Amino acid sequence: MMDVKDCGGVILTAFHSFRIQADEQKHTADNRKATYQRIGSMSLSPSAPERCVSRESMEDYWSEMKNIEEERQERPEELMERASGDEAELEEAWLQEAGLSTLVTGTQSDGPAEALLSTLTRSQAAMVKKRLDNYTQTLRKRNRQPMRHVRDVFSTPDASSELTPPISPNGQIAPKQPQWNPPKVPPSCPADTNGSSSASETILLSFDVAYSEEARAHRKGRECQDCRRIRKDDRDLPRFQIMRPRQGVTLVSDLSSEDLKKIGYISLIELTTFYDFLGIEMKRSRVVRSKARDSGIFGVPLTTLLENDQKKYPGSRVPLVFKKLLSKLEQTGLQTEGILRVPGSASRVKHLRQELELKFYEDRFDWDQVRQNDAAGLLKMFIRELPCPLLTQQHLPAFTAAQSISSLKHQIQALHLLILLLPEANRDTLKALLEFLRKVVAYEEKNRMSLWNVSMIVAPNLFTFRGKNVKQEEMHGAVASAQLVRLLITHQDLLWTVPCFLISQVRKMNEAATGKKTPTSEKSKLRLLKRWNMDKERERGEVTDLRDGVIRVHAPLHAKVSMAIQLNAEMKARDIMARFDVENGRGSRGATRRQRQYLFEIGGNIGERCLDPEAHLLDVYRVNPHCQWVLKSRLT
């Protein structure tokens, strides 16, 4: 048995250990604070990109980082997500995410590799060759034999000189497919004489040409006018305006899930090519995965939350608790001074979090007890504690790398491609967040939250660096990430559109995939032959209509379910919508309650696309003559 003297010695030793640990934590916190302040002064220097960042905004950023650090110290240490040192694994992951996994596995698959390769531009094909070549060489260094050498896939000595021949999954060169010739790239802009942009300048963004083709001049060391523009304060930033294509502007929500998946494949290849031309290294990281929670609210993956929500509310695209927090803030917090900036009570936020975990899905949680600043704290906590960051772990380095792009236009283009790369759940949740942040900025006069204030506070929550040993350059990068948050808030409408050049490649990809489908059995052959004969009969019956540009629009929810319409050069989708409204007596009391109908092109060389009301139908008809035209409600 320990006597009183020994017991006192143990207690005294423990007390000294506790004091030493407390002093170390205080010293670490003081060092972090000094580092943040030093970084803040660096960002306020004349040479820093964020010239318009005020000291108040920097103080907001430091306060947010301090709150995050204090919150982390109360929780068990998380597993650190680290970059893999295995270059071959990173290249293989890139090829898999780009839909080209069969190039390294050599297995027969229904994947899109064959069709995808046949639609790449020269620059994109050169990038795929470069990544595959790097993968092959890395395996050779490790004395591992690759499934196929890069020469087996790209038969030409220089993939940049011509489009890549399609390759079948078994390693054989497939018959030549119809190739997509990208529009000619306009000559690079002459250098700006004064290197600045006027306050009222509007920059037109064209979606017709791949961004990498526009940036080709950088490979030769030239610099376009876009790269010479300097950033000014919010009021002097140039405005971006989309050059509206005749086929109409396409939103992410306008396309089918299958076509969006193909958009993601091409976007990754395009982004990597784009960064390569700009001289930016496209880094990727491999996550050390830990077991995620499958129930509850905080620390649960977005996909799991949505699966649980959809059992009760089918069609949910954003986690219900996230929408509730945003709704609470919109109802009572938009006019509250310092909303997002002034933290709520730590004890109240902790209690509310526990209450939400226990009562939210039982509909017993009392939202009236939640104060505005506490709701803001819960919102930021939800984002930080996602097992996978909202911007995804694999793409966070690419988001961070966009900070080093000198041209504001090229930054927008990089963010545009990155948004298209995000998983559907992440993209929809980010969209809901940005729409809310735009409302916060709109009430700046009352809540005293400027665009920079909001960006500085949100940036540390989106660009979260895990672990205790955060390097100074990482913290400096997090400060610079506020510029990206600022662009995401300001240009969110533009970023959720799909460029025409990507849709054109998807169309060609679908055409190539359709041409390669072969029957695998006698029964399949007979079924295919029967369908082919039926299609031929239908084409013969409608040949006159096709020659004359006549389409048949189906409207199953209207009284008049079908209508033949003669197209002309100026007819738009809204004209068809208006014609059906007139034919079905829209404008009556009963009709006004009917959900609005939109015109869709379905099938042919696209899965499904909701047409922009301003789309010129004759142009759509020419690129997809075999589609069906359907008037129906769109899913929201």
XYZ file of C-alpha atoms in Angstrom:
636
model
C 0.000 0.000 0.000
C 1.312 3.482 -0.900
C 1.910 5.704 2.127
C 0.851 9.345 2.378
C 4.311 10.632 1.535
C 4.580 8.583 -1.659
C 1.034 9.549 -2.648
C 1.885 13.206 -2.186
C 4.957 12.803 -4.375
C 2.914 11.231 -7.161
C 0.346 14.027 -6.978
C 3.092 16.657 -6.997
C 4.762 15.017 -10.000
C 1.437 14.853 -11.859
C 0.768 18.507 -11.033
C 4.182 19.542 -12.419
C 3.549 17.483 -15.573
C 0.201 19.149 -16.007
C 1.759 22.622 -15.595
C 4.486 21.802 -18.129
C 1.901 20.511 -20.619
C -0.239 23.605 -20.121
C 2.791 25.870 -20.630
C 3.684 23.978 -23.833
C 0.143 24.347 -25.168
C 0.168 28.063 -24.345
C 3.583 28.437 -26.007
C 2.302 26.576 -29.098
C -0.825 28.748 -29.206
C 1.290 31.913 -28.892
C 3.544 30.699 -31.709
C 0.510 29.982 -33.901
C -0.922 33.415 -33.155
C 2.394 35.081 -34.022
C 2.585 33.018 -37.213
C -0.957 33.981 -38.245
C -0.233 37.654 -37.576
C 3.035 37.440 -39.527
C 1.205 35.815 -42.422
C -1.460 38.482 -42.173
C 1.136 41.233 -42.517
C 2.607 39.367 -45.503
C -0.806 39.315 -47.150
C -1.167 43.038 -46.561
C 2.129 43.855 -48.236
C 1.955 45.748 -51.570
C 3.213 42.712 -53.480
C 0.551 40.363 -52.178
C -2.341 39.426 -54.489
C -4.919 40.347 -51.886
C -4.143 44.090 -51.937
C -7.659 44.956 -50.898
C -7.621 42.763 -47.775
C -8.104 44.975 -44.740
C -6.528 44.355 -41.351
C -10.052 43.769 -40.058
C -10.463 40.918 -42.538
C -7.116 39.440 -41.495
C -8.195 39.623 -37.859
C -11.391 37.772 -38.827
C -9.283 35.074 -40.427
C -6.993 34.726 -37.418
C -9.960 34.566 -35.026
C -11.575 31.830 -37.118
C -8.346 29.804 -37.154
C -8.029 30.244 -33.386
C -11.578 28.965 -32.850
C -10.886 25.962 -35.068
C -7.684 25.129 -33.164
C -9.450 25.364 -29.792
C -12.242 23.116 -31.020
C -9.747 20.518 -32.267
C -7.942 20.369 -28.942
C -11.197 19.267 -27.295
C -11.635 16.352 -29.705
C -9.494 13.222 -30.133
C -6.743 13.618 -32.693
C -7.918 12.727 -36.179
C -6.112 10.495 -38.580
C -3.887 12.603 -40.752
C -4.505 12.557 -44.484
C -1.194 12.356 -46.225
C 0.001 12.318 -49.791
C 1.127 8.971 -51.106
C 4.743 8.638 -52.101
C 3.872 5.976 -54.641
C 3.818 7.828 -57.939
C 2.521 4.832 -59.855
C -0.515 4.578 -57.574
C -1.265 8.289 -58.037
C -1.037 7.984 -61.826
C -3.238 4.891 -61.752
C -5.782 6.766 -59.615
C -5.742 9.643 -62.129
C -6.351 7.276 -65.056
C -9.143 5.547 -63.170
C -10.864 8.833 -62.314
C -10.515 9.910 -65.948
C -12.416 6.781 -67.044
C -9.278 5.152 -68.480
C -8.647 2.363 -65.976
C -8.737 -0.285 -68.711
C -5.521 1.192 -70.116
C -3.625 -0.082 -67.067
C -5.648 -3.193 -66.185
C -5.943 -4.567 -69.706
C -9.283 -6.182 -68.848
C -12.376 -6.252 -71.021
C -14.911 -3.744 -69.742
C -17.933 -1.705 -70.712
C -16.047 1.412 -69.569
C -15.758 4.563 -71.635
C -11.996 4.367 -72.401
C -12.356 3.393 -76.043
C -14.956 6.016 -76.912
C -13.333 8.649 -74.714
C -9.935 8.413 -76.386
C -11.507 8.895 -79.806
C -12.931 12.299 -78.805
C -9.933 13.950 -77.132
C -8.290 17.030 -78.566
C -4.617 16.815 -79.491
C -3.538 18.522 -76.302
C -5.754 16.315 -74.147
C -4.501 13.173 -75.879
C -0.909 14.298 -75.325
C -1.640 14.685 -71.608
C -3.133 11.176 -71.358
C -0.051 9.823 -73.132
C 2.187 11.696 -70.699
C 0.384 10.311 -67.623
C 0.303 6.773 -68.994
C 3.976 7.000 -69.966
C 4.866 8.187 -66.462
C 2.880 5.292 -64.988
C 4.730 2.808 -67.212
C 8.168 4.208 -66.399
C 7.443 4.217 -62.659
C 6.444 0.552 -62.766
C 9.633 -0.276 -64.648
C 11.715 1.409 -61.935
C 9.995 -0.845 -59.434
C 10.765 -3.878 -61.652
C 7.099 -4.412 -62.335
C 5.888 -5.181 -65.820
C 2.990 -2.905 -66.890
C -0.068 -4.505 -68.431
C 0.631 -2.626 -71.670
C 3.324 -0.189 -72.657
C 2.299 3.297 -73.639
C 3.398 2.500 -77.203
C 0.656 -0.140 -77.355
C -1.951 2.520 -76.720
C -0.512 5.469 -78.632
C 0.992 4.203 -81.856
C 2.127 7.630 -83.021
C 5.510 8.939 -81.802
C 3.973 12.270 -80.788
C 0.387 12.315 -79.595
C 0.307 16.083 -79.887
C 0.620 15.919 -83.661
C -2.701 14.161 -84.260
C -5.681 12.799 -82.443
C -5.209 9.567 -80.527
C -6.388 6.350 -82.206
C -8.943 4.569 -80.055
C -7.711 1.536 -78.189
C -9.795 -1.433 -77.197
C -9.506 -2.803 -73.657
C -7.681 -5.925 -74.880
C -4.821 -3.840 -76.273
C -5.776 -3.933 -79.969
C -6.129 -0.757 -81.998
C -9.786 -0.386 -82.816
C -11.187 0.775 -86.166
C -10.950 4.505 -86.677
C -13.880 6.377 -85.180
C -15.364 9.673 -86.315
C -13.065 12.318 -84.890
C -13.982 15.624 -83.337
C -12.065 18.535 -84.797
C -12.095 21.316 -82.223
C -12.817 24.833 -83.441
C -9.776 26.820 -84.450
C -8.293 28.690 -81.549
C -8.294 32.436 -82.052
C -4.856 34.060 -81.914
C -3.656 35.014 -78.461
C -4.510 38.495 -77.306
C -1.863 41.152 -77.841
C -0.179 42.411 -74.721
C -2.058 45.121 -72.896
C -0.208 48.399 -73.131
C -0.864 49.528 -69.597
C -1.274 46.129 -67.940
C -4.515 47.031 -66.191
C -8.230 46.700 -66.729
C -10.764 49.491 -66.658
C -13.317 49.659 -63.887
C -16.230 49.041 -66.260
C -14.550 46.341 -68.337
C -16.578 43.266 -69.261
C -14.710 40.090 -70.233
C -16.537 37.722 -72.558
C -16.146 34.023 -71.839
C -16.500 31.668 -74.785
C -17.465 28.060 -74.125
C -16.832 26.947 -77.712
C -13.086 26.274 -77.391
C -11.386 24.113 -74.777
C -9.663 26.190 -72.096
C -6.420 24.304 -72.656
C -6.431 25.297 -76.329
C -6.798 28.942 -75.343
C -3.851 28.581 -72.949
C -1.600 26.896 -75.531
C 0.431 30.117 -75.901
C 1.863 29.585 -72.417
C 3.739 26.504 -73.608
C 5.913 28.774 -75.780
C 6.483 31.211 -72.973
C 4.145 33.864 -74.305
C 1.708 35.748 -72.141
C -1.774 36.785 -73.165
C -3.598 39.927 -72.135
C -5.590 37.983 -69.520
C -2.377 37.177 -67.645
C -1.311 40.822 -67.524
C -4.413 42.039 -65.742
C -3.948 42.987 -62.127
C -6.444 42.485 -59.351
C -8.094 45.581 -57.966
C -10.662 46.083 -55.258
C -14.144 44.609 -55.519
C -15.673 47.522 -57.435
C -12.930 47.556 -60.094
C -12.855 43.833 -60.856
C -13.863 43.068 -64.444
C -17.229 41.466 -64.996
C -17.499 38.129 -66.791
C -20.233 37.575 -69.328
C -20.958 34.299 -71.089
C -21.162 34.391 -74.859
C -24.559 32.717 -75.161
C -24.288 29.781 -77.598
C -27.036 29.207 -80.129
C -27.677 25.753 -78.667
C -28.396 27.448 -75.334
C -26.637 27.593 -71.997
C -26.545 24.216 -70.234
C -26.652 24.022 -66.441
C -25.242 21.092 -64.483
C -28.781 20.197 -63.424
C -29.890 20.057 -67.086
C -27.946 16.856 -67.855
C -28.503 13.213 -66.975
C -26.291 11.514 -64.381
C -24.620 9.346 -67.035
C -23.656 12.333 -69.154
C -22.437 14.204 -66.062
C -20.163 11.272 -65.267
C -18.637 11.577 -68.742
C -18.322 15.331 -68.269
C -16.275 14.519 -65.164
C -13.912 12.222 -67.115
C -13.199 14.852 -69.746
C -12.997 17.690 -67.199
C -10.182 15.935 -65.315
C -8.178 15.438 -68.505
C -8.896 19.015 -69.583
C -7.950 20.499 -66.184
C -4.667 18.573 -66.113
C -3.865 19.745 -69.655
C -4.854 23.309 -68.773
C -2.604 23.359 -65.693
C 0.253 21.871 -67.690
C 0.086 24.705 -70.234
C 0.012 27.258 -67.412
C 3.086 25.668 -65.839
C 1.222 24.498 -62.728
C 1.886 21.089 -61.236
C -1.275 19.004 -60.878
C -0.790 17.350 -57.491
C -2.980 14.613 -56.105
C -3.134 13.088 -52.652
C -4.183 9.686 -51.404
C -6.272 9.671 -48.256
C -5.513 7.420 -45.327
C -9.067 6.307 -44.820
C -10.656 5.816 -41.436
C -13.978 4.213 -40.647
C -16.697 6.845 -41.019
C -19.902 7.014 -39.045
C -22.998 5.633 -40.772
C -25.560 7.354 -38.534
C -26.003 10.691 -36.849
C -25.213 14.102 -38.300
C -21.739 15.453 -37.591
C -18.778 13.530 -39.006
C -21.017 11.506 -41.349
C -20.247 11.379 -45.129
C -22.520 13.451 -47.344
C -23.604 10.404 -49.343
C -24.634 8.576 -46.159
C -26.595 11.600 -44.927
C -28.416 11.864 -48.249
C -29.234 8.145 -48.279
C -30.785 8.507 -44.819
C -32.633 11.692 -45.829
C -33.990 10.220 -49.052
C -35.725 7.449 -47.141
C -37.967 10.124 -45.680
C -37.792 12.764 -48.426
C -37.083 11.177 -51.824
C -35.151 13.387 -54.192
C -33.184 15.238 -51.492
C -29.947 16.620 -52.954
C -28.595 18.527 -49.932
C -28.489 17.103 -46.376
C -31.632 18.144 -44.507
C -29.772 19.383 -41.431
C -27.585 21.559 -43.653
C -30.661 23.061 -45.339
C -32.276 23.627 -41.937
C -29.237 25.525 -40.651
C -29.147 27.686 -43.784
C -32.883 28.339 -43.504
C -32.540 29.323 -39.856
C -29.771 31.797 -40.700
C -31.697 33.255 -43.640
C -34.794 33.807 -41.509
C -33.137 35.482 -38.545
C -29.453 36.092 -39.221
C -28.938 37.946 -42.503
C -29.405 41.317 -40.819
C -27.505 40.395 -37.647
C -24.275 42.359 -37.300
C -21.238 40.091 -37.433
C -23.128 36.967 -38.471
C -20.519 34.252 -39.276
C -17.850 36.417 -37.628
C -19.054 36.669 -34.012
C -18.862 33.168 -32.493
C -21.704 31.724 -30.485
C -21.306 30.378 -26.978
C -19.033 27.315 -27.060
C -21.065 25.572 -24.362
C -24.387 26.292 -26.117
C -23.036 25.107 -29.493
C -21.766 21.901 -27.878
C -25.161 21.324 -26.243
C -27.054 22.050 -29.471
C -24.833 19.633 -31.360
C -25.688 16.862 -28.901
C -29.391 17.747 -29.141
C -29.271 17.603 -32.940
C -27.605 14.192 -32.901
C -30.318 12.817 -30.620
C -33.486 14.557 -31.786
C -33.162 15.832 -35.379
C -34.299 12.694 -37.188
C -37.094 12.193 -34.664
C -38.470 15.681 -35.420
C -38.126 16.616 -31.751
C -35.433 19.281 -32.088
C -36.583 22.770 -31.084
C -35.186 25.222 -33.640
C -36.561 28.203 -31.717
C -33.856 27.703 -29.095
C -31.074 28.220 -31.671
C -29.612 31.709 -31.756
C -28.234 33.166 -34.979
C -24.548 33.009 -34.029
C -24.955 29.506 -32.627
C -26.498 28.400 -35.936
C -23.507 29.888 -37.780
C -21.161 27.969 -35.479
C -23.035 24.718 -36.109
C -22.938 25.337 -39.861
C -19.158 25.815 -39.902
C -18.685 22.850 -37.566
C -20.718 20.633 -39.913
C -18.477 21.587 -42.856
C -15.228 21.089 -40.922
C -16.157 17.713 -39.509
C -17.087 16.060 -42.796
C -14.918 12.907 -43.096
C -14.072 13.982 -46.635
C -13.671 17.759 -47.171
C -16.468 19.464 -49.069
C -14.009 20.196 -51.902
C -12.796 16.551 -51.648
C -9.371 15.456 -50.489
C -8.159 14.440 -53.956
C -9.017 17.830 -55.506
C -8.014 20.148 -52.654
C -4.429 20.417 -54.020
C -5.833 21.454 -57.414
C -8.054 24.101 -55.784
C -5.043 25.356 -53.824
C -2.887 25.411 -56.968
C -5.387 27.747 -58.633
C -4.196 30.456 -56.248
C -0.925 30.723 -58.170
C -2.637 31.508 -61.495
C -1.905 35.127 -62.389
C -4.892 35.664 -64.684
C -8.317 36.162 -63.116
C -9.922 34.699 -66.231
C -7.778 31.553 -66.050
C -8.581 31.242 -62.344
C -12.292 31.278 -63.191
C -11.738 28.633 -65.871
C -9.797 26.414 -63.428
C -12.550 26.713 -60.802
C -15.126 25.980 -63.503
C -13.504 22.637 -64.327
C -12.979 21.802 -60.650
C -16.660 22.344 -59.848
C -17.555 19.884 -62.626
C -15.174 17.343 -61.057
C -16.845 17.345 -57.650
C -19.131 14.428 -56.738
C -22.803 15.273 -57.086
C -23.469 15.463 -53.322
C -20.481 17.771 -52.748
C -21.368 19.993 -55.694
C -25.002 20.417 -54.636
C -24.067 21.134 -51.005
C -21.415 23.651 -52.058
C -23.970 25.362 -54.305
C -26.428 25.727 -51.409
C -23.648 27.187 -49.249
C -22.530 29.722 -51.874
C -26.110 30.860 -52.527
C -26.460 31.567 -48.797
C -23.119 33.422 -48.642
C -24.210 35.640 -51.524
C -27.291 36.611 -49.509
C -25.086 37.448 -46.509
C -22.972 39.792 -48.662
C -26.134 41.387 -50.095
C -27.050 42.565 -46.563
C -23.602 44.058 -45.912
C -24.977 47.440 -44.844
C -26.842 45.827 -41.953
C -24.679 42.856 -40.980
C -21.301 44.561 -41.617
C -20.077 41.500 -43.511
C -18.296 42.455 -46.737
C -17.342 39.988 -49.446
C -13.797 39.868 -48.070
C -15.020 39.375 -44.485
C -17.152 36.418 -45.546
C -14.389 34.938 -47.700
C -11.789 35.222 -44.941
C -14.043 33.433 -42.444
C -15.253 30.674 -44.777
C -11.820 29.872 -46.299
C -10.325 28.130 -43.223
C -13.429 25.931 -43.009
C -13.289 24.826 -46.648
C -9.507 24.552 -46.957
C -8.929 22.565 -43.781
C -5.456 21.194 -43.131
C -5.588 18.183 -40.813
C -3.088 17.363 -38.102
C -1.207 19.360 -35.482
C 1.968 20.201 -37.383
C 0.658 22.688 -39.921
C 3.434 24.200 -41.983
C 3.690 27.939 -42.408
C 3.362 27.734 -46.187
C 0.146 25.750 -45.781
C -1.287 28.458 -43.530
C -0.225 31.110 -46.005
C -1.948 29.109 -48.729
C -5.078 29.012 -46.615
C -5.024 32.806 -46.388
C -4.674 33.057 -50.166
C -7.594 30.610 -50.531
C -9.908 33.437 -49.440
C -9.431 34.819 -52.950
C -10.839 31.564 -54.353
C -13.817 31.670 -51.989
C -14.409 35.243 -53.141
C -14.478 34.112 -56.773
C -16.751 31.168 -55.950
C -19.276 33.496 -54.295
C -19.119 36.186 -56.986
C -19.220 33.956 -60.082
C -21.258 30.991 -58.843
C -23.888 31.272 -61.593
C -21.208 30.950 -64.259
C -19.468 28.038 -62.505
C -22.579 25.829 -62.514
C -22.867 25.874 -66.303
C -21.381 23.249 -68.624
C -19.155 24.555 -71.465
C -20.207 23.739 -75.017
C -16.886 22.098 -75.832
C -17.456 19.512 -73.090
C -20.991 18.772 -74.326
C -19.642 18.398 -77.878
C -17.113 15.853 -76.665
C -19.799 13.948 -74.757
C -21.925 13.822 -77.918
C -19.011 12.392 -79.908
C -18.239 10.000 -77.075
C -21.823 8.700 -77.101
C -21.738 8.324 -80.875
C -18.461 6.400 -80.714
C -19.765 4.163 -77.923
C -22.950 3.417 -79.855
C -20.952 2.463 -82.941
C -18.852 0.000 -80.936
C -21.692 -1.928 -79.311
C -21.704 -5.490 -80.647
C -24.158 -8.300 -79.822
C -22.772 -10.982 -77.530
C -25.246 -13.755 -78.392
C -27.549 -14.916 -81.156
C -30.537 -13.644 -79.189
C -28.930 -10.221 -78.905
C -28.180 -10.224 -82.624
C -31.813 -10.937 -83.500
C -33.011 -8.246 -81.114
C -30.556 -5.746 -82.597
C -31.582 -6.669 -86.162
C -35.278 -6.223 -85.321
C -34.627 -2.822 -83.782
C -32.493 -1.816 -86.778
C -35.323 -2.741 -89.177
C -37.839 -0.766 -87.085
C -35.559 2.261 -87.067
C -35.163 2.037 -90.843
C -38.929 1.889 -91.320
C -39.414 4.892 -89.072
C -36.701 6.829 -90.904
C -38.338 6.089 -94.251
C -41.700 7.229 -92.882
C -40.247 10.458 -91.512
C -37.730 11.217 -94.244
C -39.827 14.090 -95.563
C -40.080 15.600 -92.093
C -36.322 15.296 -91.572
C -35.537 16.997 -94.860
C -37.901 19.828 -94.103
C -36.686 20.287 -90.513
C -39.956 19.158 -88.959
C -39.843 17.757 -85.440
C -42.511 16.080 -83.366
C -42.794 17.293 -79.788
C -44.350 14.963 -77.222
C -46.098 16.443 -74.177
C -47.551 13.536 -72.164
C -48.816 15.782 -69.353
C -50.744 18.122 -71.658
C -54.190 17.688 -73.176
C -52.601 17.788 -76.619
C -49.921 15.146 -76.214
C -48.120 15.566 -79.538
C -47.482 18.283 -82.086
C -45.506 18.429 -85.358
C -43.565 21.676 -85.665
C -41.684 23.159 -88.605
C -38.387 24.654 -87.463
C -36.844 27.842 -88.745
C -33.579 29.604 -88.001
C -35.007 31.847 -85.286
C -37.343 29.454 -83.480
C -36.388 28.946 -79.816
C -37.367 26.444 -77.147
C -39.523 29.059 -75.392
C -41.616 29.398 -78.580
C -42.528 25.703 -78.391
C -43.296 26.003 -74.679
C -45.544 29.002 -75.348
C -47.340 27.227 -78.198
C -48.272 24.274 -75.976
C -49.424 26.664 -73.265
C -51.773 28.350 -75.740
C -53.038 25.041 -77.165
C -53.808 23.754 -73.667
C -55.427 26.938 -72.398
C -52.703 27.928 -69.958
C -53.617 31.070 -68.110
C -56.746 29.665 -66.523
C -56.862 29.271 -62.755
C -56.217 25.529 -62.965
C -53.372 25.916 -65.445
C -51.476 28.444 -63.356
C -51.100 25.864 -60.604
C -49.544 23.378 -63.031
C -45.761 22.948 -62.719
C -43.856 24.667 -65.508
C -42.890 22.461 -68.430
C -39.530 22.556 -70.245
C -38.427 21.186 -73.585
C -35.948 18.289 -73.449
C -33.791 16.589 -76.082
C -33.630 12.906 -75.185
C -31.570 10.200 -76.859
C -29.586 10.375 -80.062
C -26.091 11.469 -79.010
C -27.096 12.740 -75.552
C -28.655 11.020 -72.579
C -31.026 13.815 -71.669
C -30.708 17.604 -71.723
C -33.168 20.218 -70.540
C -33.040 22.976 -73.128
C -32.417 26.593 -72.303
C -35.601 28.515 -73.289
C -33.324 30.705 -75.460
C -31.837 27.717 -77.350
C -32.237 27.874 -81.146
C -33.902 24.569 -82.004
C -32.613 24.282 -85.556
C -29.040 24.328 -84.229
C -29.874 21.627 -81.680
C -31.635 19.607 -84.387
C -28.560 19.730 -86.622
C -26.188 18.367 -83.951
C -28.673 15.736 -82.709
C -31.145 14.892 -85.500
C -32.225 11.543 -84.001
C -33.276 12.739 -80.549
C -36.790 12.781 -79.156
C -38.358 16.109 -78.195
C -40.330 15.943 -74.955
C -42.078 18.672 -72.983
C -42.089 17.844 -69.268
C -41.318 19.146 -65.777
C -37.701 19.230 -64.683
C -36.461 17.669 -61.474
C -35.224 20.193 -58.919
